[in-house]
């Protein structure tokens, strides 16, 4: 098992910009795309992923410090610290059950496609850690290998079904034809956020508000341009963090750059995926008629839409405010604040990019997330103990990506209920 774990980590450490071209090339050959075309497609996807990661790095390294500055400036003092998704990912991979889950995840996914139980081929292996976190949660509570594996499979099935269900909206709103998002955090937040957004859209006085980027641009002219919106939001975040004037302008320009560059990086990646998707659909139509296949990709692709980025960035100060006022909440949002734009990936298209509806919906969604993350803290603290360095002053640690994730929380409750049987 140790050897398998080392092999898995060796592959993952290469990174998506190298592994994705290899995966795309293999998938292309499987679906009878010419080798040269498959190779070109894979390289194009890898280059697109490099661009996306560069922009995401600009986003997280800019928003993260601003959020931390807000925490310090307003003197927020809560005892459970959000350690961020990298810490929980490391804690999940450190559990004994983690290595065996990779082949199991692949087998289950392929089996479900063959049995026509899912249309999503999940090639986003870096986000398999969400499924592994579910299995690791069950293992920490019960110490049962087989039960942990079952919990991981349940989580995977749920993620694939949500990805299938939301794929038409992904295609329609983001323009990502043949793509779905089997990303555990985005799917779990969507599971709560989409029903909430449907209710929000029926509230008198709010339901008629048109606040998608196109309408904002028409109404406010240059101030409605996505890059200008990014600059304004960046300036607001920096001001809340107490930045000096030059740094306020720097953060504003960085967020304007993210808004401008991300759609272009996603477009490059999609140029590589189109021939593979066309090849897959041709083979499936020959064999199964009108059956469709989605390529499962990282929900980070959603940040190519200005409304998704705007909603996610606006949710940073709102989440901090909620953490302070909610009775019974003990979580100090911290490490995952910069990841919030990825959490809203499925909520925004359900509202056709209406930023007002999306922000209201995500605010309600985040209330549930904070309470779940508080409840999850003891188990996540145990998962990360000795694996990562805890933030200074933290009595316990949790995170929003996993702890505030309803699918993981349901696995937690399931394992706790059945624990006496083990």
Short mmCIF file of C-alpha atoms in Angstrom, two decimals, residues 2-389:
data_model
loop_
_atom_site.label_atom_id
_atom_site.label_comp_id
_atom_site.label_asym_id
_atom_site.label_seq_id
_atom_site.Cartn_x
_atom_site.Cartn_y
_atom_site.Cartn_z
CA UNK A 2 2.92 2.33 0.72
CA UNK A 3 4.30 1.70 -2.77
CA UNK A 4 0.90 2.42 -4.34
CA UNK A 5 0.65 5.64 -2.33
CA UNK A 6 4.10 6.76 -3.52
CA UNK A 7 3.20 5.99 -7.15
CA UNK A 8 -0.07 7.94 -6.91
CA UNK A 9 1.65 10.93 -5.32
CA UNK A 10 4.41 10.79 -7.94
CA UNK A 11 1.85 11.04 -10.74
CA UNK A 12 -0.14 13.83 -9.05
CA UNK A 13 2.99 15.83 -8.24
CA UNK A 14 3.71 16.21 -11.96
CA UNK A 15 0.76 18.62 -12.05
CA UNK A 16 -2.24 19.13 -14.35
CA UNK A 17 -0.31 21.07 -17.00
CA UNK A 18 1.71 17.89 -17.73
CA UNK A 19 -0.75 15.15 -16.87
CA UNK A 20 -3.77 16.64 -18.66
CA UNK A 21 -2.09 16.52 -22.10
CA UNK A 22 -1.24 12.85 -21.48
CA UNK A 23 -4.80 12.07 -20.37
CA UNK A 24 -6.34 13.99 -23.27
CA UNK A 25 -4.03 12.23 -25.74
CA UNK A 26 -5.03 8.79 -24.40
CA UNK A 27 -8.74 9.66 -24.33
CA UNK A 28 -8.47 11.02 -27.89
CA UNK A 29 -6.90 7.78 -29.17
CA UNK A 30 -9.59 5.77 -27.38
CA UNK A 31 -12.27 7.75 -29.23
CA UNK A 32 -10.48 7.29 -32.60
CA UNK A 33 -9.17 10.84 -32.93
CA UNK A 34 -6.04 10.86 -35.12
CA UNK A 35 -2.78 10.68 -33.08
CA UNK A 36 -1.52 14.01 -34.39
CA UNK A 37 -4.81 15.73 -33.64
CA UNK A 38 -4.98 14.11 -30.19
CA UNK A 39 -1.44 15.25 -29.41
CA UNK A 40 -2.17 18.82 -30.53
CA UNK A 41 -5.38 18.83 -28.49
CA UNK A 42 -3.57 17.59 -25.39
CA UNK A 43 -0.82 20.19 -25.67
CA UNK A 44 -3.40 22.96 -26.21
CA UNK A 45 -5.31 21.86 -23.10
CA UNK A 46 -2.06 21.80 -21.11
CA UNK A 47 -1.18 25.32 -22.23
CA UNK A 48 -4.69 26.49 -21.38
CA UNK A 49 -4.33 24.94 -17.92
CA UNK A 50 -1.00 26.74 -17.42
CA UNK A 51 -2.75 30.02 -18.22
CA UNK A 52 -5.69 29.27 -15.93
CA UNK A 53 -3.37 28.32 -13.07
CA UNK A 54 -1.39 31.54 -13.53
CA UNK A 55 -4.57 33.60 -13.28
CA UNK A 56 -5.89 31.55 -10.34
CA UNK A 57 -2.57 32.08 -8.57
CA UNK A 58 -2.95 35.83 -9.13
CA UNK A 59 -6.48 35.61 -7.72
CA UNK A 60 -5.62 33.60 -4.61
CA UNK A 61 -2.38 35.42 -3.78
CA UNK A 62 -4.21 38.74 -4.06
CA UNK A 63 -7.50 37.94 -2.33
CA UNK A 64 -6.03 35.70 0.39
CA UNK A 65 -3.87 38.39 2.03
CA UNK A 66 -6.70 40.94 1.70
CA UNK A 67 -9.07 38.58 3.53
CA UNK A 68 -6.46 37.92 6.22
CA UNK A 69 -5.97 41.68 6.59
CA UNK A 70 -9.73 42.05 7.17
CA UNK A 71 -9.58 39.41 9.89
CA UNK A 72 -6.79 41.27 11.70
CA UNK A 73 -8.22 44.73 11.13
CA UNK A 74 -11.63 43.92 12.59
CA UNK A 75 -10.18 41.86 15.43
CA UNK A 76 -12.17 38.71 14.65
CA UNK A 77 -11.64 36.14 17.38
CA UNK A 78 -13.14 32.71 16.77
CA UNK A 79 -11.60 29.49 18.08
CA UNK A 80 -11.96 27.21 15.02
CA UNK A 81 -9.70 28.33 12.16
CA UNK A 82 -10.41 27.61 8.49
CA UNK A 83 -7.09 26.00 7.51
CA UNK A 84 -7.95 25.93 3.80
CA UNK A 85 -8.39 23.11 1.30
CA UNK A 86 -4.64 22.31 0.85
CA UNK A 87 -4.38 21.36 4.53
CA UNK A 88 -7.43 19.09 4.40
CA UNK A 89 -6.22 17.59 1.12
CA UNK A 90 -2.89 16.73 2.78
CA UNK A 91 -4.70 15.25 5.78
CA UNK A 92 -6.93 13.16 3.51
CA UNK A 93 -4.01 11.78 1.49
CA UNK A 94 -2.26 10.82 4.74
CA UNK A 95 -5.03 8.39 5.72
CA UNK A 96 -4.36 4.68 5.01
CA UNK A 97 -7.41 4.33 2.77
CA UNK A 98 -6.37 7.11 0.36
CA UNK A 99 -4.14 5.25 -2.13
CA UNK A 100 -6.56 2.40 -2.78
CA UNK A 101 -9.33 4.91 -3.56
CA UNK A 102 -7.74 6.15 -6.82
CA UNK A 103 -8.19 2.88 -8.79
CA UNK A 104 -11.59 2.37 -7.15
CA UNK A 105 -12.75 5.83 -8.26
CA UNK A 106 -11.67 5.12 -11.84
CA UNK A 107 -13.32 1.68 -11.91
CA UNK A 108 -16.61 3.01 -10.50
CA UNK A 109 -16.67 5.90 -12.99
CA UNK A 110 -16.00 3.67 -16.02
CA UNK A 111 -18.48 1.08 -14.75
CA UNK A 112 -21.20 3.71 -14.40
CA UNK A 113 -20.53 4.98 -17.93
CA UNK A 114 -20.73 1.47 -19.38
CA UNK A 115 -23.97 0.84 -17.45
CA UNK A 116 -25.33 4.22 -18.63
CA UNK A 117 -25.66 5.44 -15.03
CA UNK A 118 -23.62 8.58 -15.71
CA UNK A 119 -22.59 10.68 -18.70
CA UNK A 120 -19.52 12.15 -16.99
CA UNK A 121 -16.00 10.83 -17.55
CA UNK A 122 -14.14 12.47 -14.65
CA UNK A 123 -10.63 13.24 -15.94
CA UNK A 124 -9.96 15.82 -13.22
CA UNK A 125 -7.88 13.45 -11.08
CA UNK A 126 -6.48 16.27 -8.91
CA UNK A 127 -9.94 16.82 -7.46
CA UNK A 128 -10.34 13.14 -6.62
CA UNK A 129 -9.12 14.24 -3.20
CA UNK A 130 -12.67 15.40 -2.41
CA UNK A 131 -13.84 11.79 -2.72
CA UNK A 132 -10.83 10.61 -0.74
CA UNK A 133 -11.68 13.14 2.01
CA UNK A 134 -15.11 11.51 2.35
CA UNK A 135 -13.56 8.03 2.63
CA UNK A 136 -10.96 9.38 5.09
CA UNK A 137 -13.68 10.94 7.24
CA UNK A 138 -15.44 7.57 7.53
CA UNK A 139 -12.13 5.83 8.27
CA UNK A 140 -11.23 8.22 11.10
CA UNK A 141 -14.60 7.61 12.76
CA UNK A 142 -15.02 3.85 12.25
CA UNK A 143 -11.52 2.51 11.40
CA UNK A 144 -13.29 0.25 8.90
CA UNK A 145 -11.67 -0.11 5.49
CA UNK A 146 -14.68 -1.50 3.68
CA UNK A 147 -17.08 1.05 5.16
CA UNK A 148 -14.71 3.90 4.26
CA UNK A 149 -14.51 2.66 0.68
CA UNK A 150 -18.32 2.43 0.51
CA UNK A 151 -18.61 6.03 1.77
CA UNK A 152 -16.12 7.17 -0.87
CA UNK A 153 -18.14 5.42 -3.58
CA UNK A 154 -21.38 6.98 -2.32
CA UNK A 155 -19.75 10.40 -2.49
CA UNK A 156 -18.42 9.74 -6.00
CA UNK A 157 -21.80 8.60 -7.28
CA UNK A 158 -23.45 11.71 -5.82
CA UNK A 159 -20.85 13.99 -7.45
CA UNK A 160 -21.22 12.32 -10.87
CA UNK A 161 -25.02 12.56 -10.75
CA UNK A 162 -24.91 16.24 -9.77
CA UNK A 163 -22.38 16.85 -12.56
CA UNK A 164 -24.74 15.18 -15.06
CA UNK A 165 -27.74 17.15 -13.82
CA UNK A 166 -25.99 20.53 -14.00
CA UNK A 167 -24.07 19.94 -17.26
CA UNK A 168 -26.78 21.45 -19.53
CA UNK A 169 -26.60 24.70 -17.55
CA UNK A 170 -22.80 24.58 -17.71
CA UNK A 171 -23.03 24.32 -21.49
CA UNK A 172 -25.71 26.98 -21.82
CA UNK A 173 -24.28 29.63 -19.50
CA UNK A 174 -20.52 29.12 -19.62
CA UNK A 175 -20.42 27.97 -23.24
CA UNK A 176 -18.43 24.88 -22.20
CA UNK A 177 -19.92 22.36 -24.60
CA UNK A 178 -19.55 18.73 -23.55
CA UNK A 179 -18.12 19.68 -20.12
CA UNK A 180 -19.42 18.94 -16.63
CA UNK A 181 -18.06 19.82 -13.18
CA UNK A 182 -17.57 16.73 -10.96
CA UNK A 183 -15.72 18.91 -8.41
CA UNK A 184 -16.86 17.87 -4.94
CA UNK A 185 -16.98 21.34 -3.37
CA UNK A 186 -18.78 23.02 -6.30
CA UNK A 187 -21.30 20.17 -6.53
CA UNK A 188 -22.04 20.15 -2.80
CA UNK A 189 -22.50 23.92 -2.64
CA UNK A 190 -24.67 23.71 -5.74
CA UNK A 191 -26.81 21.03 -4.10
CA UNK A 192 -27.82 23.59 -1.46
CA UNK A 193 -27.41 26.79 -3.44
CA UNK A 194 -29.47 25.94 -6.53
CA UNK A 195 -32.75 25.25 -4.62
CA UNK A 196 -32.12 28.36 -2.51
CA UNK A 197 -31.56 30.45 -5.64
CA UNK A 198 -34.84 29.20 -7.11
CA UNK A 199 -36.66 30.44 -4.01
CA UNK A 200 -34.78 33.76 -4.03
CA UNK A 201 -35.80 34.34 -7.64
CA UNK A 202 -39.45 34.26 -6.56
CA UNK A 203 -39.17 36.95 -3.83
CA UNK A 204 -41.28 40.01 -4.74
CA UNK A 205 -39.16 43.06 -5.45
CA UNK A 206 -36.05 40.95 -5.98
CA UNK A 207 -37.22 38.61 -8.71
CA UNK A 208 -37.45 41.42 -11.27
CA UNK A 209 -33.95 42.79 -10.65
CA UNK A 210 -31.78 42.30 -13.74
CA UNK A 211 -28.17 42.27 -12.60
CA UNK A 212 -26.25 40.06 -15.01
CA UNK A 213 -22.99 41.51 -16.39
CA UNK A 214 -24.54 42.35 -19.77
CA UNK A 215 -27.39 44.35 -18.20
CA UNK A 216 -24.98 46.06 -15.79
CA UNK A 217 -22.75 46.99 -18.70
CA UNK A 218 -25.65 48.48 -20.66
CA UNK A 219 -26.86 50.44 -17.62
CA UNK A 220 -23.52 51.70 -16.30
CA UNK A 221 -21.44 51.88 -19.47
CA UNK A 222 -17.70 51.58 -18.88
CA UNK A 223 -18.29 50.91 -15.16
CA UNK A 224 -20.19 47.78 -16.14
CA UNK A 225 -17.26 46.34 -18.09
CA UNK A 226 -16.09 43.09 -16.43
CA UNK A 227 -12.51 44.31 -15.98
CA UNK A 228 -13.74 47.60 -14.46
CA UNK A 229 -16.09 45.66 -12.17
CA UNK A 230 -13.07 43.62 -11.09
CA UNK A 231 -11.09 46.77 -10.36
CA UNK A 232 -13.95 48.22 -8.28
CA UNK A 233 -14.41 45.00 -6.29
CA UNK A 234 -10.64 44.69 -5.78
CA UNK A 235 -10.45 48.27 -4.49
CA UNK A 236 -13.33 47.58 -2.10
CA UNK A 237 -11.65 44.41 -0.75
CA UNK A 238 -8.35 46.24 -0.27
CA UNK A 239 -10.05 49.16 1.48
CA UNK A 240 -11.82 46.75 3.87
CA UNK A 241 -8.43 45.20 4.58
CA UNK A 242 -7.01 48.61 5.51
CA UNK A 243 -4.49 48.71 2.65
CA UNK A 244 -2.66 51.94 1.86
CA UNK A 245 -3.56 53.80 -1.35
CA UNK A 246 -0.89 52.28 -3.67
CA UNK A 247 -1.77 48.73 -2.54
CA UNK A 248 -5.48 49.45 -2.96
CA UNK A 249 -4.79 50.34 -6.58
CA UNK A 250 -2.58 47.26 -7.02
CA UNK A 251 -5.28 44.89 -5.79
CA UNK A 252 -7.85 46.67 -7.93
CA UNK A 253 -5.72 46.20 -11.05
CA UNK A 254 -5.01 42.57 -10.14
CA UNK A 255 -8.73 41.79 -9.92
CA UNK A 256 -9.34 43.66 -13.17
CA UNK A 257 -6.61 41.53 -14.74
CA UNK A 258 -8.24 38.33 -13.43
CA UNK A 259 -11.62 39.37 -14.89
CA UNK A 260 -10.02 40.16 -18.26
CA UNK A 261 -7.61 37.23 -18.58
CA UNK A 262 -9.56 34.26 -17.22
CA UNK A 263 -12.14 34.01 -20.07
CA UNK A 264 -9.28 34.00 -22.58
CA UNK A 265 -7.41 31.22 -20.77
CA UNK A 266 -10.57 29.09 -20.62
CA UNK A 267 -11.10 29.68 -24.35
CA UNK A 268 -7.60 28.30 -25.09
CA UNK A 269 -8.27 25.19 -23.02
CA UNK A 270 -11.62 24.63 -24.76
CA UNK A 271 -9.91 24.78 -28.18
CA UNK A 272 -8.03 21.65 -27.18
CA UNK A 273 -11.06 19.85 -25.75
CA UNK A 274 -13.38 20.38 -28.73
CA UNK A 275 -11.82 17.72 -31.05
CA UNK A 276 -11.80 15.16 -28.23
CA UNK A 277 -15.43 15.92 -27.39
CA UNK A 278 -16.41 15.65 -31.06
CA UNK A 279 -14.59 12.32 -31.37
CA UNK A 280 -16.27 10.96 -28.24
CA UNK A 281 -19.72 11.97 -29.45
CA UNK A 282 -19.12 10.37 -32.86
CA UNK A 283 -18.09 7.03 -31.32
CA UNK A 284 -20.99 7.07 -28.86
CA UNK A 285 -23.53 7.86 -31.58
CA UNK A 286 -22.24 4.97 -33.68
CA UNK A 287 -22.52 2.59 -30.74
CA UNK A 288 -25.38 3.92 -28.61
CA UNK A 289 -27.37 6.33 -30.79
CA UNK A 290 -27.89 9.77 -29.23
CA UNK A 291 -26.10 9.03 -25.98
CA UNK A 292 -23.91 11.91 -24.76
CA UNK A 293 -20.62 11.97 -22.85
CA UNK A 294 -19.37 14.85 -20.74
CA UNK A 295 -15.70 15.38 -19.93
CA UNK A 296 -15.50 16.10 -16.19
CA UNK A 297 -13.26 19.11 -15.58
CA UNK A 298 -12.31 21.37 -12.66
CA UNK A 299 -15.00 23.87 -11.66
CA UNK A 300 -12.24 26.51 -11.83
CA UNK A 301 -13.24 26.83 -15.51
CA UNK A 302 -16.37 28.62 -14.29
CA UNK A 303 -14.29 31.62 -13.25
CA UNK A 304 -14.06 32.51 -16.91
CA UNK A 305 -17.50 34.10 -16.42
CA UNK A 306 -17.43 37.62 -14.90
CA UNK A 307 -20.60 37.00 -12.86
CA UNK A 308 -19.06 33.97 -11.15
CA UNK A 309 -15.89 35.85 -10.22
CA UNK A 310 -17.85 38.91 -9.10
CA UNK A 311 -20.18 36.82 -6.94
CA UNK A 312 -17.31 34.89 -5.39
CA UNK A 313 -15.30 38.03 -4.59
CA UNK A 314 -18.31 39.80 -3.09
CA UNK A 315 -18.90 36.77 -0.87
CA UNK A 316 -15.49 37.18 0.83
CA UNK A 317 -16.45 40.09 3.15
CA UNK A 318 -20.01 38.76 3.45
CA UNK A 319 -18.71 35.40 4.72
CA UNK A 320 -16.53 37.15 7.32
CA UNK A 321 -19.51 39.22 8.44
CA UNK A 322 -21.69 36.10 8.75
CA UNK A 323 -19.01 34.37 10.84
CA UNK A 324 -19.18 37.21 13.37
CA UNK A 325 -22.96 37.57 13.68
CA UNK A 326 -24.16 33.95 13.47
CA UNK A 327 -24.95 32.58 16.95
CA UNK A 328 -23.22 29.25 17.57
CA UNK A 329 -20.69 29.64 14.76
CA UNK A 330 -17.10 29.08 15.92
CA UNK A 331 -15.37 29.09 12.50
CA UNK A 332 -13.10 31.94 11.49
CA UNK A 333 -13.08 31.87 7.65
CA UNK A 334 -9.49 32.17 6.53
CA UNK A 335 -7.72 29.70 4.24
CA UNK A 336 -10.64 29.03 1.89
CA UNK A 337 -11.87 32.60 1.44
CA UNK A 338 -9.98 32.90 -1.85
CA UNK A 339 -11.64 29.65 -3.02
CA UNK A 340 -15.21 30.95 -2.71
CA UNK A 341 -15.45 31.82 -6.46
CA UNK A 342 -15.16 28.06 -7.14
CA UNK A 343 -17.91 27.24 -4.63
CA UNK A 344 -20.47 29.35 -6.52
CA UNK A 345 -19.76 27.71 -9.90
CA UNK A 346 -23.16 25.99 -10.16
CA UNK A 347 -25.28 28.62 -8.41
CA UNK A 348 -24.52 31.51 -10.78
CA UNK A 349 -25.62 29.74 -14.01
CA UNK A 350 -28.84 28.64 -12.29
CA UNK A 351 -29.62 32.39 -12.02
CA UNK A 352 -28.36 33.09 -15.56
CA UNK A 353 -25.58 35.27 -14.18
CA UNK A 354 -27.81 37.53 -12.06
CA UNK A 355 -25.26 38.78 -9.53
CA UNK A 356 -27.84 40.09 -7.01
CA UNK A 357 -29.77 36.80 -6.97
CA UNK A 358 -26.51 34.84 -6.80
CA UNK A 359 -25.06 36.85 -3.89
CA UNK A 360 -28.28 36.59 -1.86
CA UNK A 361 -28.49 32.84 -2.55
CA UNK A 362 -24.83 32.27 -1.69
CA UNK A 363 -25.16 34.29 1.51
CA UNK A 364 -27.90 31.93 2.71
CA UNK A 365 -25.86 28.96 1.47
CA UNK A 366 -22.84 30.13 3.45
CA UNK A 367 -24.87 30.22 6.67
CA UNK A 368 -25.35 26.46 6.38
CA UNK A 369 -21.68 26.00 5.39
CA UNK A 370 -20.39 27.78 8.51
CA UNK A 371 -22.54 25.70 10.84
CA UNK A 372 -21.51 22.46 9.12
CA UNK A 373 -17.84 23.48 9.24
CA UNK A 374 -18.21 24.15 12.99
CA UNK A 375 -19.71 20.69 13.52
CA UNK A 376 -16.99 19.07 11.38
CA UNK A 377 -14.10 20.65 13.31
CA UNK A 378 -13.26 17.78 15.73
CA UNK A 379 -12.89 15.21 12.93
CA UNK A 380 -10.97 17.51 10.58
CA UNK A 381 -8.69 18.50 13.48
CA UNK A 382 -7.94 14.82 14.00
CA UNK A 383 -7.43 14.31 10.25
CA UNK A 384 -4.89 17.12 10.01
CA UNK A 385 -3.16 16.61 13.37
CA UNK A 386 0.54 15.98 12.83
CA UNK A 387 0.18 16.43 9.06
CA UNK A 388 -0.03 20.21 8.81
CA UNK A 389 0.98 23.06 11.08
#
